[in-house]
């Protein structure tokens, strides 16, 4: 492969990830408006235990500085295993602050303590026919085909 081909591939990958990042953001905002979002590790675990069939996407969010948090990594491992066993699409993202911006913008009066944990977000309602869910799901499938067990995505702060 010549250097130009390698560069072109990197640009396509970057553009694809940016497009999927925007799709994920739109999906989360839409799901929030439709009351199809569960936010927080504890709340997500309760829902997964009670009704795993209603979950269509699990977003696990952690930034680089949180990668050494052992408790968080144990929670992620358990959530990932449960989701894999139940056929739930999983996506790991960096950009917790961007998630907070997106989801807090929907309800400016929401108490921060109510949804202070943005490390796990579940999208529910399998009947929802949202084109952005399909785009995110396709990205996750393609990533798994390229031997990336848990697909990853970096959200861009604005």
Short mmCIF file of C-alpha atoms in Angstrom, two decimals:
data_model
loop_
_atom_site.label_atom_id
_atom_site.label_comp_id
_atom_site.label_asym_id
_atom_site.label_seq_id
_atom_site.Cartn_x
_atom_site.Cartn_y
_atom_site.Cartn_z
CA UNK A 1 0.00 0.00 0.00
CA UNK A 2 1.32 3.41 -0.89
CA UNK A 3 1.20 6.22 1.72
CA UNK A 4 -1.61 8.05 -0.07
CA UNK A 5 -3.87 4.97 0.16
CA UNK A 6 -3.19 4.67 3.87
CA UNK A 7 -4.01 8.34 4.40
CA UNK A 8 -7.24 8.02 2.40
CA UNK A 9 -8.29 5.06 4.52
CA UNK A 10 -7.65 7.01 7.73
CA UNK A 11 -9.72 9.94 6.44
CA UNK A 12 -12.59 7.60 5.55
CA UNK A 13 -12.41 5.98 8.99
CA UNK A 14 -12.39 9.39 10.70
CA UNK A 15 -15.33 10.58 8.60
CA UNK A 16 -17.25 7.37 9.35
CA UNK A 17 -16.64 7.69 13.09
CA UNK A 18 -17.72 11.33 13.01
CA UNK A 19 -20.90 10.41 11.13
CA UNK A 20 -21.70 7.60 13.59
CA UNK A 21 -20.96 9.95 16.51
CA UNK A 22 -23.53 12.43 15.17
CA UNK A 23 -26.00 9.57 14.63
CA UNK A 24 -25.51 8.40 18.22
CA UNK A 25 -26.05 11.93 19.54
CA UNK A 26 -29.28 12.30 17.52
CA UNK A 27 -30.45 8.86 18.65
CA UNK A 28 -29.86 9.65 22.33
CA UNK A 29 -31.65 13.01 22.14
CA UNK A 30 -34.60 11.43 20.31
CA UNK A 31 -34.76 8.53 22.79
CA UNK A 32 -34.68 11.03 25.67
CA UNK A 33 -37.65 12.91 24.19
CA UNK A 34 -39.54 9.62 23.76
CA UNK A 35 -38.74 8.53 27.32
CA UNK A 36 -36.80 5.55 25.97
CA UNK A 37 -33.55 6.20 27.83
CA UNK A 38 -32.21 4.81 31.08
CA UNK A 39 -29.22 6.68 32.50
CA UNK A 40 -26.82 5.41 35.18
CA UNK A 41 -25.12 2.13 35.97
CA UNK A 42 -27.44 1.15 38.84
CA UNK A 43 -30.61 2.14 36.96
CA UNK A 44 -29.40 0.31 33.86
CA UNK A 45 -28.61 -2.87 35.82
CA UNK A 46 -32.12 -2.81 37.33
CA UNK A 47 -33.73 -2.49 33.89
CA UNK A 48 -31.52 -5.19 32.37
CA UNK A 49 -32.50 -7.53 35.19
CA UNK A 50 -36.20 -6.76 34.90
CA UNK A 51 -36.69 -6.45 31.12
CA UNK A 52 -33.62 -7.14 28.95
CA UNK A 53 -35.76 -7.67 25.84
CA UNK A 54 -36.72 -3.99 25.81
CA UNK A 55 -33.10 -2.81 25.48
CA UNK A 56 -31.77 -2.22 21.96
CA UNK A 57 -28.48 -0.42 22.71
CA UNK A 58 -26.11 -0.14 25.68
CA UNK A 59 -23.72 2.82 25.67
CA UNK A 60 -20.82 2.56 28.12
CA UNK A 61 -19.04 5.88 28.57
CA UNK A 62 -15.69 6.56 30.20
CA UNK A 63 -12.96 9.07 29.52
CA UNK A 64 -9.24 8.31 29.57
CA UNK A 65 -8.80 9.52 33.15
CA UNK A 66 -11.48 7.04 34.29
CA UNK A 67 -9.86 3.99 32.70
CA UNK A 68 -8.02 3.22 35.97
CA UNK A 69 -11.25 3.19 38.02
CA UNK A 70 -11.39 -0.49 38.99
CA UNK A 71 -15.00 -0.39 40.21
CA UNK A 72 -16.15 1.22 36.97
CA UNK A 73 -14.28 -1.37 34.89
CA UNK A 74 -15.87 -4.21 36.89
CA UNK A 75 -19.32 -2.72 36.26
CA UNK A 76 -18.51 -2.40 32.56
CA UNK A 77 -17.32 -6.00 32.37
CA UNK A 78 -20.50 -7.29 34.00
CA UNK A 79 -22.74 -5.11 31.82
CA UNK A 80 -20.86 -6.15 28.67
CA UNK A 81 -21.18 -9.84 29.53
CA UNK A 82 -24.90 -9.50 30.25
CA UNK A 83 -25.51 -7.59 27.03
CA UNK A 84 -23.54 -10.12 24.96
CA UNK A 85 -25.50 -13.00 26.50
CA UNK A 86 -28.78 -11.25 25.67
CA UNK A 87 -27.92 -10.04 22.15
CA UNK A 88 -27.89 -6.34 23.08
CA UNK A 89 -25.70 -4.07 20.96
CA UNK A 90 -22.90 -2.45 23.01
CA UNK A 91 -20.92 0.68 22.20
CA UNK A 92 -18.12 2.15 24.32
CA UNK A 93 -17.66 5.88 24.00
CA UNK A 94 -15.34 8.50 25.33
CA UNK A 95 -16.80 11.94 25.84
CA UNK A 96 -18.82 11.78 29.06
CA UNK A 97 -19.02 15.59 29.14
CA UNK A 98 -20.58 15.59 25.67
CA UNK A 99 -23.20 13.10 26.83
CA UNK A 100 -23.97 15.34 29.81
CA UNK A 101 -24.33 18.34 27.49
CA UNK A 102 -26.68 16.46 25.17
CA UNK A 103 -28.93 14.98 27.79
CA UNK A 104 -29.03 17.93 30.17
CA UNK A 105 -30.00 20.20 27.30
CA UNK A 106 -33.29 18.31 26.99
CA UNK A 107 -34.43 19.34 30.46
CA UNK A 108 -32.68 22.41 31.83
CA UNK A 109 -34.61 22.10 35.11
CA UNK A 110 -33.41 18.54 35.82
CA UNK A 111 -31.54 18.13 39.07
CA UNK A 112 -27.90 17.13 38.40
CA UNK A 113 -27.96 14.52 41.14
CA UNK A 114 -30.92 12.81 39.49
CA UNK A 115 -28.80 11.76 36.51
CA UNK A 116 -25.22 12.44 37.56
CA UNK A 117 -23.95 9.07 36.32
CA UNK A 118 -23.62 9.05 32.54
CA UNK A 119 -21.35 5.98 32.44
CA UNK A 120 -24.11 3.67 31.22
CA UNK A 121 -27.02 4.63 29.01
CA UNK A 122 -29.61 2.20 27.69
CA UNK A 123 -31.85 2.86 24.72
CA UNK A 124 -35.11 0.95 25.03
CA UNK A 125 -38.24 0.29 22.99
CA UNK A 126 -37.49 -2.22 20.24
CA UNK A 127 -40.52 -0.97 18.31
CA UNK A 128 -38.81 2.39 17.77
CA UNK A 129 -37.97 2.66 14.09
CA UNK A 130 -35.22 5.23 14.25
CA UNK A 131 -32.84 5.35 11.27
CA UNK A 132 -30.02 6.47 13.55
CA UNK A 133 -30.33 3.28 15.61
CA UNK A 134 -29.75 1.31 12.42
CA UNK A 135 -26.66 3.41 11.56
CA UNK A 136 -25.14 2.93 15.03
CA UNK A 137 -25.99 -0.79 14.95
CA UNK A 138 -24.36 -1.22 11.55
CA UNK A 139 -21.20 0.51 12.80
CA UNK A 140 -21.10 -1.87 15.77
CA UNK A 141 -21.54 -4.93 13.53
CA UNK A 142 -18.80 -3.74 11.18
CA UNK A 143 -16.47 -3.13 14.13
CA UNK A 144 -17.08 -6.63 15.49
CA UNK A 145 -16.28 -8.09 12.06
CA UNK A 146 -12.91 -6.33 12.30
CA UNK A 147 -12.20 -8.18 15.58
CA UNK A 148 -13.18 -5.29 17.83
CA UNK A 149 -15.23 -7.15 20.47
CA UNK A 150 -16.66 -3.95 21.92
CA UNK A 151 -16.92 -1.17 19.32
CA UNK A 152 -15.54 2.20 20.41
CA UNK A 153 -16.33 5.77 19.46
CA UNK A 154 -15.08 9.18 20.59
CA UNK A 155 -17.70 11.91 20.92
CA UNK A 156 -16.49 15.40 20.11
CA UNK A 157 -17.07 18.18 22.64
CA UNK A 158 -18.62 21.37 21.29
#
